[in-house]
Coordinates of C-alpha atoms and ligand atoms in Angstrom, one line a residue:
Chain A
A762 CA -4.0 -10.3 -21.8
L763 CA -1.8 -13.3 -20.8
S764 CA -3.6 -15.7 -23.0
D765 CA -3.0 -13.5 -26.1
K766 CA 0.7 -13.1 -25.2
L767 CA 1.0 -16.9 -24.8
K768 CA -0.9 -17.5 -28.1
K769 CA 1.7 -15.4 -29.9
V770 CA 4.6 -17.0 -28.1
L771 CA 3.3 -20.6 -28.8
K772 CA 1.8 -20.0 -32.3
D773 CA 4.1 -22.5 -34.0
L774 CA 2.6 -25.2 -31.7
R775 CA -0.3 -25.4 -34.1
G776 CA -1.3 -29.0 -34.8
E777 CA 0.7 -30.4 -31.9
S778 CA -1.3 -32.1 -29.3
R779 CA 1.1 -32.1 -26.4
L780 CA 3.0 -29.3 -24.6
T781 CA 6.8 -29.8 -25.0
P782 CA 9.4 -28.6 -22.5
E783 CA 10.8 -26.1 -25.1
H784 CA 7.4 -24.5 -25.5
L785 CA 6.9 -24.5 -21.8
E786 CA 10.1 -22.5 -21.3
L787 CA 8.8 -19.8 -23.7
A788 CA 5.4 -19.8 -21.9
M789 CA 6.9 -19.7 -18.4
R790 CA 8.9 -16.6 -19.3
E791 CA 5.7 -14.8 -20.2
I792 CA 3.9 -16.1 -17.1
R793 CA 6.8 -15.0 -14.8
I794 CA 6.6 -11.5 -16.2
A795 CA 2.8 -11.4 -15.9
L796 CA 2.9 -12.5 -12.2
L797 CA 5.8 -10.1 -11.3
E798 CA 3.9 -7.2 -12.9
A799 CA 0.9 -8.4 -10.8
D800 CA 3.0 -8.0 -7.7
V801 CA 3.4 -11.6 -6.8
N802 CA 6.7 -12.0 -4.8
F803 CA 9.6 -13.1 -7.0
K804 CA 10.3 -16.1 -4.7
V805 CA 6.7 -17.2 -4.8
V806 CA 6.7 -16.8 -8.6
K807 CA 9.8 -19.1 -8.8
N808 CA 8.0 -21.9 -6.8
F809 CA 4.8 -21.4 -8.7
I810 CA 6.5 -21.7 -12.1
E811 CA 8.2 -25.0 -11.0
R812 CA 4.8 -26.4 -9.9
V813 CA 3.2 -25.4 -13.2
K814 CA 6.0 -26.8 -15.3
T815 CA 5.7 -30.2 -13.5
K816 CA 1.9 -30.2 -14.2
A817 CA 2.1 -29.0 -17.7
V818 CA 5.0 -30.9 -19.3
G819 CA 3.6 -33.6 -21.6
A820 CA 0.0 -32.5 -20.9
D821 CA -2.5 -32.9 -23.7
V822 CA -3.8 -29.9 -25.4
M823 CA -7.6 -30.2 -24.8
E824 CA -10.1 -30.3 -27.6
G825 CA -11.1 -26.8 -28.6
L826 CA -8.1 -25.0 -26.9
N827 CA -4.9 -23.8 -28.5
P828 CA -1.7 -24.5 -26.7
G829 CA -1.6 -21.0 -25.2
Q830 CA -5.1 -21.4 -23.8
Q831 CA -4.2 -24.8 -22.4
V832 CA -1.2 -23.3 -20.5
V833 CA -3.4 -20.5 -19.2
K834 CA -5.9 -23.1 -18.0
I835 CA -3.2 -25.0 -16.1
V836 CA -1.8 -21.8 -14.6
N837 CA -5.3 -20.5 -13.6
D838 CA -6.2 -23.8 -12.0
E839 CA -3.0 -24.0 -10.1
L840 CA -3.4 -20.4 -8.9
V841 CA -7.0 -21.0 -7.8
E842 CA -5.8 -24.1 -5.8
M843 CA -3.0 -22.2 -4.2
L844 CA -5.3 -19.3 -3.2
G845 CA -7.4 -21.7 -1.1
G846 CA -11.1 -22.0 -0.8
T847 CA -13.8 -19.6 0.2
S848 CA -14.0 -19.8 4.0
S849 CA -15.7 -16.5 4.9
R850 CA -16.7 -17.3 8.4
L851 CA -15.0 -16.6 11.7
L852 CA -14.4 -19.3 14.3
F853 CA -16.0 -18.9 17.7
T854 CA -16.2 -21.0 20.9
S855 CA -18.9 -21.1 23.5
K856 CA -16.9 -18.8 25.7
R857 CA -18.3 -15.3 26.3
P858 CA -16.9 -13.1 25.1
N859 CA -14.8 -14.4 22.3
S860 CA -12.1 -11.9 21.0
V861 CA -11.2 -11.1 17.5
M862 CA -7.9 -9.2 17.0
I863 CA -7.3 -7.0 13.9
V864 CA -3.7 -6.4 13.1
G865 CA -1.5 -5.1 10.2
L866 CA 0.8 -2.4 8.8
Q867 CA -0.1 1.3 9.1
G868 CA -2.9 2.5 6.9
S869 CA -3.9 -0.9 5.6
G870 CA -7.6 -0.5 6.5
K871 CA -7.9 -2.1 10.0
T872 CA -10.2 0.4 11.7
T873 CA -12.6 0.5 8.7
S874 CA -12.5 -3.3 8.4
T875 CA -13.2 -3.7 12.1
G876 CA -16.5 -1.8 11.5
K877 CA -17.3 -3.7 8.3
L878 CA -16.6 -7.1 9.9
S879 CA -18.6 -6.4 13.1
K880 CA -21.6 -5.5 10.9
W881 CA -21.1 -8.6 8.9
L882 CA -20.8 -10.8 12.0
K883 CA -24.0 -9.3 13.4
E884 CA -25.9 -9.9 10.1
N885 CA -24.4 -13.2 9.1
Q886 CA -23.2 -15.1 12.1
N887 CA -25.7 -13.7 14.6
R888 CA -23.1 -12.2 16.9
T889 CA -23.5 -9.3 19.3
P890 CA -20.2 -7.4 19.0
L891 CA -18.6 -4.7 21.1
L892 CA -15.9 -2.6 19.3
L893 CA -12.7 -1.7 21.1
S894 CA -9.8 0.5 19.9
V895 CA -6.5 -0.1 21.6
D896 CA -4.8 2.4 19.2
V897 CA -3.5 4.8 21.8
Y898 CA -1.0 6.3 19.4
R899 CA -2.6 7.6 16.2
P900 CA -4.3 11.0 16.6
A901 CA -8.1 10.6 16.9
A902 CA -7.9 6.8 16.3
R903 CA -10.4 6.1 19.0
D904 CA -12.7 8.9 17.8
Q905 CA -12.5 7.3 14.3
L906 CA -13.8 3.9 15.7
A907 CA -16.4 5.7 17.8
V908 CA -17.8 7.5 14.7
I909 CA -17.8 4.2 12.7
G910 CA -19.6 2.4 15.6
K911 CA -22.3 5.1 15.7
A912 CA -22.7 4.9 11.9
I913 CA -23.3 1.2 11.9
G914 CA -25.3 1.0 15.2
I915 CA -22.7 -1.1 17.0
P916 CA -21.6 -0.1 20.5
V917 CA -18.0 1.0 21.0
F918 CA -16.3 0.6 24.4
D919 CA -15.6 4.0 26.0
G920 CA -12.0 3.7 27.1
S921 CA -11.6 7.3 28.0
G922 CA -9.3 7.6 31.0
L923 CA -7.4 4.5 30.1
N924 CA -4.3 4.7 27.9
D925 CA -2.8 1.2 28.1
P926 CA -3.9 -1.4 25.6
L927 CA -3.9 -4.3 28.1
E928 CA -6.0 -2.3 30.6
L929 CA -8.4 -1.3 27.9
C930 CA -8.7 -5.0 26.8
R931 CA -9.4 -6.2 30.4
A932 CA -12.0 -3.4 31.0
A933 CA -13.7 -4.1 27.7
R934 CA -13.9 -7.8 28.4
K935 CA -15.4 -7.1 31.8
H936 CA -17.9 -4.9 30.1
C937 CA -18.8 -7.7 27.7
E938 CA -19.3 -10.2 30.5
Q939 CA -21.5 -7.8 32.4
L940 CA -23.6 -6.7 29.5
G941 CA -23.8 -9.9 27.4
F942 CA -21.7 -8.9 24.3
D943 CA -20.4 -12.2 22.9
T944 CA -17.7 -10.8 20.6
L945 CA -15.0 -8.3 21.4
M946 CA -13.5 -6.7 18.3
I947 CA -10.1 -5.4 19.1
D948 CA -8.8 -2.8 16.6
T949 CA -5.0 -2.4 17.1
A950 CA -2.7 0.4 16.0
G951 CA -0.9 0.0 12.7
R952 CA 2.7 -1.1 13.2
L953 CA 5.8 -2.2 11.4
H954 CA 6.8 -5.9 11.7
I955 CA 10.3 -4.7 12.5
D956 CA 9.2 -2.7 15.5
D957 CA 10.0 -5.0 18.4
A958 CA 8.3 -3.1 21.1
L959 CA 5.0 -2.9 19.2
M960 CA 5.2 -6.6 18.0
D961 CA 5.7 -7.4 21.7
E962 CA 2.6 -5.4 22.5
L963 CA 0.6 -7.6 20.1
R964 CA 1.9 -10.8 21.7
N965 CA 0.9 -9.5 25.1
I966 CA -2.6 -8.6 24.0
K967 CA -3.0 -12.0 22.4
A968 CA -1.7 -13.8 25.5
E969 CA -4.2 -11.8 27.7
M970 CA -7.2 -12.0 25.4
Q971 CA -6.7 -15.4 23.8
P972 CA -8.6 -14.4 20.6
T973 CA -10.3 -17.1 18.5
E974 CA -9.3 -15.1 15.4
T975 CA -6.3 -12.9 14.7
L976 CA -6.9 -11.3 11.3
F977 CA -4.1 -9.7 9.2
V978 CA -5.4 -6.8 7.2
A979 CA -3.3 -6.2 4.1
D980 CA -3.6 -3.6 1.3
A981 CA -4.3 -5.1 -2.2
M982 CA -1.7 -2.8 -3.7
T983 CA 1.2 -4.1 -1.6
G984 CA 4.2 -5.2 -3.7
Q985 CA 7.1 -7.4 -3.0
D986 CA 7.2 -6.5 0.7
A987 CA 4.0 -8.5 1.3
V988 CA 6.0 -11.6 2.0
K989 CA 8.2 -9.9 4.7
S990 CA 5.4 -8.3 6.7
A991 CA 3.0 -11.3 6.5
T992 CA 5.7 -13.7 7.5
E993 CA 6.8 -11.6 10.5
F994 CA 3.2 -11.0 11.7
H995 CA 2.5 -14.8 11.4
N996 CA 5.7 -15.9 13.0
Q997 CA 5.6 -13.4 15.8
V998 CA 1.9 -13.1 16.6
G999 CA 0.1 -15.9 14.8
I1000 CA -2.4 -15.1 12.1
T1001 CA -5.6 -17.1 11.6
G1002 CA -7.0 -15.3 8.6
V1003 CA -6.4 -12.4 6.2
I1004 CA -8.6 -9.5 5.0
L1005 CA -7.4 -8.0 1.7
T1006 CA -8.5 -4.4 1.4
K1007 CA -9.0 -1.8 -1.3
M1008 CA -9.8 -4.4 -3.9
D1009 CA -12.2 -1.8 -5.5
G1010 CA -9.0 -0.3 -6.9
D1011 CA -7.3 -1.7 -10.0
A1012 CA -4.3 -3.3 -8.3
R1013 CA -3.9 -6.8 -9.7
G1014 CA -3.6 -8.1 -6.2
G1015 CA -0.6 -10.5 -6.5
A1016 CA 0.0 -9.9 -2.7
A1017 CA -2.9 -12.3 -2.1
L1018 CA -0.9 -15.2 -3.5
S1019 CA 2.3 -14.1 -1.8
I1020 CA 0.6 -13.8 1.6
K1021 CA -1.4 -17.1 1.3
E1022 CA 1.7 -18.9 0.2
V1023 CA 3.9 -17.8 3.0
I1024 CA 1.5 -18.0 6.0
G1025 CA -0.8 -20.7 4.7
Q1026 CA -3.8 -19.1 6.4
P1027 CA -7.1 -18.4 4.5
I1028 CA -7.9 -15.1 3.0
K1029 CA -11.4 -14.7 4.5
F1030 CA -12.7 -11.4 3.2
V1031 CA -12.0 -8.7 0.7
G1032 CA -12.6 -5.0 1.3
V1033 CA -14.3 -3.4 -1.7
G1034 CA -15.0 0.2 -0.7
E1035 CA -15.0 2.7 2.1
K1036 CA -18.6 2.2 3.2
Y1037 CA -19.3 -0.2 6.0
D1038 CA -21.2 -2.8 3.9
A1039 CA -18.2 -3.0 1.4
L1040 CA -17.0 -6.4 2.6
D1041 CA -17.1 -9.4 0.3
P1042 CA -16.3 -13.1 0.9
F1043 CA -13.0 -14.2 -0.8
Y1044 CA -13.5 -16.0 -4.1
P1045 CA -10.2 -17.5 -5.3
D1046 CA -11.3 -17.9 -8.9
R1047 CA -12.0 -14.1 -9.2
I1048 CA -8.7 -13.1 -7.6
A1049 CA -6.9 -15.7 -9.8
S1050 CA -8.1 -14.2 -13.1
R1051 CA -7.4 -10.7 -11.8
I1052 CA -3.8 -11.6 -10.9
L1053 CA -3.3 -13.2 -14.4
G1054 CA -4.7 -10.1 -16.0
Chain B
F925 CA 27.0 -11.7 -3.5
K926 CA 28.3 -10.5 -0.1
G927 CA 32.0 -10.9 -0.1
K928 CA 32.1 -12.0 -3.8
K929 CA 34.6 -10.1 -5.8
Q930 CA 34.3 -11.4 -9.4
I931 CA 31.1 -11.3 -11.5
D932 CA 29.8 -14.7 -12.3
A933 CA 26.6 -16.2 -13.8
D934 CA 24.7 -15.8 -10.5
T935 CA 25.7 -12.2 -10.0
L936 CA 23.3 -10.7 -12.6
D937 CA 20.5 -13.0 -11.4
Q938 CA 21.0 -11.8 -7.8
L939 CA 21.1 -8.2 -8.8
E940 CA 17.9 -8.7 -10.8
E941 CA 16.2 -10.1 -7.7
I942 CA 17.3 -7.1 -5.6
L943 CA 15.8 -4.7 -8.1
I944 CA 12.6 -6.7 -8.6
G945 CA 12.4 -7.2 -4.8
A946 CA 12.5 -3.4 -4.3
D947 CA 9.5 -3.0 -6.6
I948 CA 11.5 -1.3 -9.3
G949 CA 9.4 -3.3 -11.7
V950 CA 10.1 -5.8 -14.5
Q951 CA 10.5 -3.4 -17.4
T952 CA 12.9 -1.0 -15.7
T953 CA 14.9 -3.9 -14.2
M954 CA 15.2 -5.7 -17.5
T955 CA 16.5 -2.4 -19.1
I956 CA 19.1 -1.9 -16.5
I957 CA 20.2 -5.6 -16.4
E958 CA 20.5 -5.8 -20.2
D959 CA 22.5 -2.6 -20.3
V960 CA 24.9 -4.0 -17.6
R961 CA 25.1 -7.4 -19.2
K962 CA 26.5 -5.8 -22.4
Q963 CA 29.2 -4.2 -20.3
V964 CA 30.0 -7.5 -18.6
D965 CA 30.2 -9.4 -21.9
R966 CA 32.5 -6.7 -23.3
Q967 CA 34.6 -7.1 -20.2
T968 CA 34.3 -3.4 -19.5
L969 CA 32.9 -4.4 -16.1
K970 CA 34.7 -7.1 -14.2
E971 CA 34.1 -6.7 -10.4
V972 CA 31.0 -6.9 -8.4
D973 CA 31.6 -3.6 -6.7
E974 CA 32.0 -1.8 -10.0
L975 CA 28.8 -3.5 -11.2
K976 CA 26.9 -2.3 -8.1
H977 CA 28.2 1.2 -8.6
V978 CA 27.1 1.3 -12.3
I979 CA 23.6 0.1 -11.4
K980 CA 23.3 2.7 -8.6
Q981 CA 24.4 5.4 -10.9
H982 CA 21.9 4.3 -13.5
L983 CA 19.2 4.6 -10.9
I984 CA 20.4 8.0 -9.6
D985 CA 20.4 9.3 -13.2
I986 CA 16.7 8.3 -13.6
L987 CA 15.8 10.0 -10.3
E988 CA 17.8 13.2 -11.0
K989 CA 16.5 13.5 -14.5
A990 CA 13.0 13.7 -13.1
T991 CA 14.0 16.4 -10.7
R992 CA 15.6 18.5 -13.4
S993 CA 12.8 18.0 -15.9
R994 CA 10.2 19.5 -13.6
G995 CA 12.2 22.2 -11.7
I996 CA 11.7 21.9 -8.0
A997 CA 8.5 23.5 -6.7
S998 CA 9.7 24.4 -3.3
E999 CA 8.3 26.3 -0.4
T1000 CA 11.8 27.4 0.4
A1001 CA 11.9 29.4 -2.8
I1002 CA 8.5 31.1 -2.9
P1003 CA 8.5 34.3 -5.0
D1004 CA 7.3 37.2 -2.8
D1005 CA 4.3 38.0 -5.0
V1006 CA 2.8 34.6 -4.4
Q1007 CA 0.4 34.7 -1.5
P1008 CA -0.6 32.2 -0.3
Y1009 CA 1.6 29.5 -1.8
V1010 CA -0.9 26.7 -2.2
M1011 CA 0.1 23.0 -1.6
M1012 CA -2.3 20.2 -2.2
V1013 CA -1.6 16.8 -0.9
V1014 CA -3.3 13.9 -2.7
G1015 CA -3.2 10.1 -3.0
V1016 CA -5.0 6.9 -2.5
N1017 CA -6.4 5.8 0.9
G1018 CA -4.2 5.3 3.9
V1019 CA -0.8 6.2 2.4
G1020 CA 0.0 8.9 4.9
K1021 CA -1.3 12.2 3.5
T1022 CA -2.6 13.7 6.8
T1023 CA 0.4 12.7 8.8
T1024 CA 2.7 14.1 6.1
I1025 CA 0.8 17.4 6.2
G1026 CA 1.4 17.5 10.0
K1027 CA 5.1 17.0 9.4
L1028 CA 5.2 19.6 6.5
A1029 CA 3.4 22.2 8.5
Q1030 CA 5.9 22.0 11.3
R1031 CA 8.8 22.1 8.9
I1032 CA 7.5 25.0 6.7
K1033 CA 6.7 27.0 9.8
A1034 CA 10.2 26.4 11.2
E1035 CA 11.5 27.8 7.9
G1036 CA 9.9 31.1 8.9
N1037 CA 6.5 31.0 7.1
S1038 CA 3.0 31.5 8.4
V1039 CA 1.0 28.4 7.6
V1040 CA -2.7 27.6 7.4
I1041 CA -4.1 24.1 6.9
C1042 CA -7.3 23.2 5.0
A1043 CA -9.2 20.1 6.2
A1044 CA -10.7 19.2 2.8
D1045 CA -11.2 15.5 3.7
T1046 CA -14.9 15.9 4.7
F1047 CA -15.7 12.3 4.1
R1048 CA -13.8 9.9 6.3
A1049 CA -14.6 9.3 10.0
A1050 CA -12.7 11.7 12.3
A1051 CA -10.5 13.0 9.5
A1052 CA -10.8 16.6 10.7
D1053 CA -10.2 15.5 14.3
Q1054 CA -7.0 13.8 13.3
L1055 CA -5.7 16.8 11.3
A1056 CA -6.8 19.2 14.2
I1057 CA -4.4 17.4 16.5
W1058 CA -1.5 17.8 14.0
A1059 CA -2.4 21.5 13.5
E1060 CA -2.3 21.9 17.2
R1061 CA 1.1 20.2 17.4
A1062 CA 2.5 22.6 14.7
D1063 CA 0.6 25.5 16.3
V1064 CA -1.0 26.6 13.0
P1065 CA -4.6 27.4 12.3
L1066 CA -6.9 24.8 10.7
I1067 CA -9.9 25.6 8.5
Q1068 CA -12.5 22.9 8.7
Q1069 CA -16.2 22.2 8.2
K1070 CA -18.5 19.4 9.4
Q1071 CA -18.3 15.9 7.9
G1072 CA -20.2 15.8 4.6
T1073 CA -19.5 19.4 3.4
D1074 CA -18.4 19.8 -0.2
P1075 CA -14.6 19.7 0.0
A1076 CA -14.4 22.4 -2.7
A1077 CA -16.4 24.7 -0.4
V1078 CA -13.9 24.1 2.5
L1079 CA -11.1 24.8 0.1
F1080 CA -12.7 28.0 -1.0
D1081 CA -13.1 29.2 2.6
S1082 CA -9.5 28.3 3.4
L1083 CA -8.2 30.2 0.4
K1084 CA -10.2 33.3 1.6
A1085 CA -9.0 32.8 5.1
A1086 CA -5.3 32.4 4.1
K1087 CA -5.5 35.5 1.9
S1088 CA -7.2 37.6 4.7
R1089 CA -4.6 36.5 7.2
N1090 CA -1.7 37.1 4.8
A1091 CA -0.6 33.5 5.3
D1092 CA 2.5 32.5 3.3
V1093 CA 1.5 28.9 2.8
L1094 CA -1.8 27.0 2.6
I1095 CA -1.6 23.2 2.8
V1096 CA -4.7 21.3 1.7
D1097 CA -5.4 17.8 3.0
T1098 CA -7.7 15.8 0.7
A1099 CA -9.6 12.6 1.2
G1100 CA -7.9 9.4 0.2
R1101 CA -9.3 8.3 -3.2
L1102 CA -8.7 5.3 -5.5
H1103 CA -7.6 6.6 -8.9
N1104 CA -10.1 4.4 -10.8
K1105 CA -13.1 6.2 -9.2
Q1106 CA -14.1 8.7 -11.8
N1107 CA -16.3 10.8 -9.6
L1108 CA -13.6 11.2 -6.9
M1109 CA -11.0 12.2 -9.5
A1110 CA -13.5 14.7 -10.9
E1111 CA -13.9 16.1 -7.4
L1112 CA -10.1 16.6 -7.3
E1113 CA -10.2 18.4 -10.6
K1114 CA -13.0 20.7 -9.4
M1115 CA -10.8 21.5 -6.3
K1116 CA -7.9 22.4 -8.6
R1117 CA -10.2 24.8 -10.6
V1118 CA -11.5 26.4 -7.3
A1119 CA -7.9 27.0 -6.3
Q1120 CA -6.9 28.4 -9.7
K1121 CA -9.8 30.9 -9.6
E1122 CA -9.0 32.2 -6.1
V1123 CA -5.2 32.4 -6.3
P1124 CA -3.3 32.8 -9.7
Q1125 CA -1.2 29.8 -10.5
A1126 CA -2.7 27.8 -7.6
P1127 CA -2.2 25.0 -6.7
H1128 CA 1.5 25.8 -6.9
E1129 CA 2.5 22.4 -5.6
V1130 CA 0.6 19.1 -5.7
L1131 CA 2.3 16.3 -3.8
L1132 CA 1.2 12.8 -4.6
V1133 CA 1.8 10.6 -1.5
V1134 CA 2.8 7.0 -2.3
D1135 CA 3.3 4.3 0.3
A1136 CA 6.7 2.6 0.1
V1137 CA 5.1 -0.8 0.1
T1138 CA 3.1 -0.1 -3.1
G1139 CA 3.7 -2.4 -6.0
Q1140 CA 3.2 -1.8 -9.7
N1141 CA -0.2 -0.2 -9.0
G1142 CA 1.8 2.9 -8.0
L1143 CA 2.4 3.7 -11.7
S1144 CA -1.4 3.7 -12.4
Q1145 CA -1.9 5.9 -9.4
A1146 CA 0.7 8.4 -10.6
R1147 CA -0.7 8.4 -14.2
E1148 CA -4.3 8.9 -13.1
F1149 CA -3.6 11.6 -10.5
M1150 CA -1.5 13.5 -13.0
K1151 CA -4.6 13.7 -15.3
A1152 CA -6.8 15.2 -12.5
A1153 CA -4.3 17.6 -10.9
P1154 CA -1.0 19.2 -11.8
V1155 CA 1.1 16.8 -9.7
T1156 CA 4.6 18.4 -9.1
G1157 CA 6.2 15.7 -7.0
L1158 CA 6.0 12.6 -4.8
V1159 CA 6.2 12.0 -1.1
L1160 CA 7.4 8.4 -0.4
T1161 CA 6.1 7.4 3.0
K1162 CA 6.8 4.5 5.4
L1163 CA 10.4 4.1 4.3
D1164 CA 11.2 3.2 7.9
G1165 CA 9.7 -0.2 7.1
T1166 CA 11.4 -2.9 5.0
A1167 CA 9.9 -1.9 1.7
K1168 CA 12.2 0.1 -0.6
G1169 CA 9.6 2.1 -2.5
G1170 CA 11.2 1.2 -5.8
I1171 CA 8.0 2.1 -7.6
A1172 CA 9.1 5.7 -7.2
V1173 CA 12.0 4.9 -9.6
A1174 CA 9.5 3.6 -12.2
I1175 CA 7.3 6.6 -11.7
A1176 CA 10.4 8.9 -12.1
K1177 CA 11.4 7.1 -15.3
E1178 CA 8.0 6.9 -17.0
L1179 CA 6.4 10.2 -15.8
N1180 CA 9.3 12.4 -14.9
L1181 CA 7.9 13.0 -11.4
P1182 CA 10.6 13.8 -8.8
I1183 CA 10.5 12.5 -5.2
R1184 CA 10.5 15.6 -3.0
Y1185 CA 10.2 14.1 0.6
C1186 CA 10.4 10.8 2.4
G1187 CA 8.3 9.8 5.4
V1188 CA 10.5 7.8 7.8
G1189 CA 8.2 7.5 10.8
E1190 CA 5.0 8.6 12.6
K1191 CA 6.3 11.6 14.5
A1192 CA 6.4 15.3 13.3
E1193 CA 10.1 15.3 12.7
D1194 CA 10.0 12.1 10.6
L1195 CA 10.2 13.8 7.2
I1196 CA 13.4 14.1 5.2
V1197 CA 14.2 15.9 2.0
F1198 CA 14.8 13.2 -0.7
D1199 CA 18.4 12.4 -1.3
P1200 CA 19.0 10.2 -4.4
Q1201 CA 22.3 8.8 -3.2
A1202 CA 21.1 7.8 0.2
Y1203 CA 17.9 6.3 -1.3
V1204 CA 19.8 4.2 -3.9
D1205 CA 22.3 3.0 -1.2
G1206 CA 19.3 1.9 0.8
L1207 CA 18.1 -0.3 -2.1
F1208 CA 21.2 -2.4 -1.8
E1209 CA 21.3 -2.7 2.0
Ligands
GTP1444 N1 -11.5 2.2 -1.3 C1 -11.3 1.6 -0.2 N2 -10.8 2.2 0.9 C2 -10.6 1.6 2.0 C3 -11.0 0.2 2.1 N3 -10.7 -0.2 3.4 C4 -10.2 0.9 4.0 N4 -10.2 2.0 3.2 C5 -9.7 3.4 3.4 O1 -8.4 3.3 3.7 C6 -8.0 4.4 4.6 C7 -7.3 3.8 5.8 O2 -8.2 3.0 6.6 P1 -8.1 2.8 8.1 O3 -9.2 2.0 8.5 O4 -8.0 4.1 8.8 O5 -6.7 2.1 8.2 P2 -5.9 1.5 9.5 O6 -5.3 0.3 9.1 O7 -6.8 1.5 10.6 O8 -4.8 2.7 9.7 P3 -3.9 2.8 11.0 O9 -4.7 2.6 12.2 O10 -3.3 4.2 10.9 O11 -2.8 1.8 10.8 C8 -9.3 5.1 4.9 O12 -9.4 6.2 4.0 C9 -10.4 4.1 4.6 O13 -11.6 4.6 4.2 C10 -11.5 -0.5 1.0 O14 -11.7 -1.7 1.0 N5 -11.6 0.2 -0.1
GTP1445 N1 5.9 4.0 9.9 C1 5.3 5.1 9.3 N2 4.0 5.3 9.3 C2 3.5 6.3 8.7 C3 4.3 7.2 7.9 N3 3.4 8.2 7.4 C4 2.2 7.9 7.8 N4 2.2 6.8 8.6 C5 1.1 6.1 9.3 O1 0.2 5.6 8.3 C6 -1.1 5.6 8.8 C7 -2.0 6.4 7.8 O2 -1.7 7.7 7.9 P1 -2.7 8.9 7.4 O3 -1.9 10.2 7.5 O4 -4.0 8.8 8.2 O5 -2.9 8.5 5.9 P2 -3.9 9.2 4.9 O6 -3.3 9.1 3.6 O7 -4.2 10.6 5.3 O8 -5.2 8.3 5.0 P3 -6.7 8.6 4.5 O9 -7.0 10.0 4.7 O10 -7.6 7.7 5.3 O11 -6.6 8.3 3.0 C8 -1.1 6.3 10.2 O12 -1.0 5.2 11.2 C9 0.3 7.0 10.2 O13 0.8 7.2 11.5 C10 5.7 7.0 7.8 O14 6.5 7.7 7.2 N5 6.1 5.9 8.5
MG1446 MG1 -6.7 2.3 12.5
MG1447 MG1 -6.0 11.5 5.7

């Protein structure tokens, strides 16, 4: 674990009560390696190390801690602060329906998360959701959402006969207005942030539907690329929150810090399994200790 | 270091960032950079272009060593007495297994083989429907059962069907599974045993599909999947994105697993045979 590595590296600091710049250089090297191995983006690591150095230099070694443990505490606290607070609620207005857009790269877990989130909204924010798939590309994508809706008892808009995302959105919105659904959950097709036509499609859907939340669904095992995709989705479409999926795996999850750092939006939920109740609120302290390893 | 000719203090740092940024990983990157630094200090390397070439060659050596160590399992070199040649496609959730099978079926059929696909993902919503569309596109038969059936049972049926139809190749789609889930890895092991019992030496090829955006967790994925099934090679998907898939280099180095194919898009033709030179050139683009 990082604290053991630091203990070794700083062992000759025994009896000293303050962290010196020399010792910090040694410690920062170990921390940099730990964060890179946890998949935090190397630019984010650079900035993080600078911030920690500033806070740690000259800091007292607290009673009962060895210098290595003191450094870990400063790193951990800084990581928790950067990851943001727990804000596991979605924002809504009094307009009916409100729309929630679910976006992200291929295979990240959007369709599954759409099911989980709508179940969560029904049970925790008293919403009446209608599910809509505008994934007109992936084989059986709309069938997949239909099966999920049936499994969780939440209606799915039947868009058969329509093959254009905007038309599907308008029809589903009308359906909400007529039948009283207050939340339209829009599951979009996976896409690359460098695919101009598809990023354009997202902008058009957003302009038409004016969603109160646009959630970026990201895979917890994502490596250095997390910064690129998150930045592009945020700059081109505008993200209001993040769902980090597959956290029931053993990925350290450094992508969480990278994404939060570059787009500044809260990580709202964490996917922890394939079943539709496997959605947890985001707790920064848990993710921080997981990233540090 | 675009346009820079001579190596200076920044050059090695920039190269280190390219390798780390490509998900090659800290350990492999440090080994390569240290090796190169020695040559720079000894003045046996003076120019940036030479340096890039040396690093690229270092990476190609890692990738080619993995290929040689395992001998290519290849559907283009199936011995005549193997029937059917059984290929299992495995990996964690959402990496592109089902789509890759759609592409492989089309490719293998075009090479003159009769292909059958087994829909052994009986868990995920609409998994069989998704695969059915791909099977239809490749015009190959699909063996499937309803959601919830034991995947080993579907595999068993598919092996019987492939044998009775004298199919050349059986491609098995499996459910996405996280490698730290013991029960799911045990299920994979059971499927391997079922295949072994029905066809000697089966599964002849086990492809582990890895998403190009995967970070260091890709190494744990490879390690754990190799314990549950005789993985023979990797398919690196979504290389049409901005991620470089460098974790495949770490996997090649540590586990000697070769990259067999790369997924470069979502259409049936978007599968290419892995080319180490092209791949390594792409890392530096
Ligand atoms: N273990 C685990 N699996 C997950 C989680 N979230 C999603 N999955 C699985 O990940 C795979 C991909 O999920 P999808 O919901 O189809 O992903 P998607 O983003 O909609 O995919 P595209 O629409 O093709 O871009 C499926 O096998 C899901 O069951 C999670 O939190 N944990
Ligand atoms: N851009 C791109 N997308 C890909 C590639 N391969 C697969 N995909 C997409 O990735 C998503 C997931 O693909 P699937 O084939 O469903 O992945 P899977 O591993 O079978 O998923 P599960 O069975 O749910 O674990 C789909 O949207 C595919 O179209 C590729 O090479 N490039
Ligand atoms: Mg989807
Ligand atoms: Mg699949």
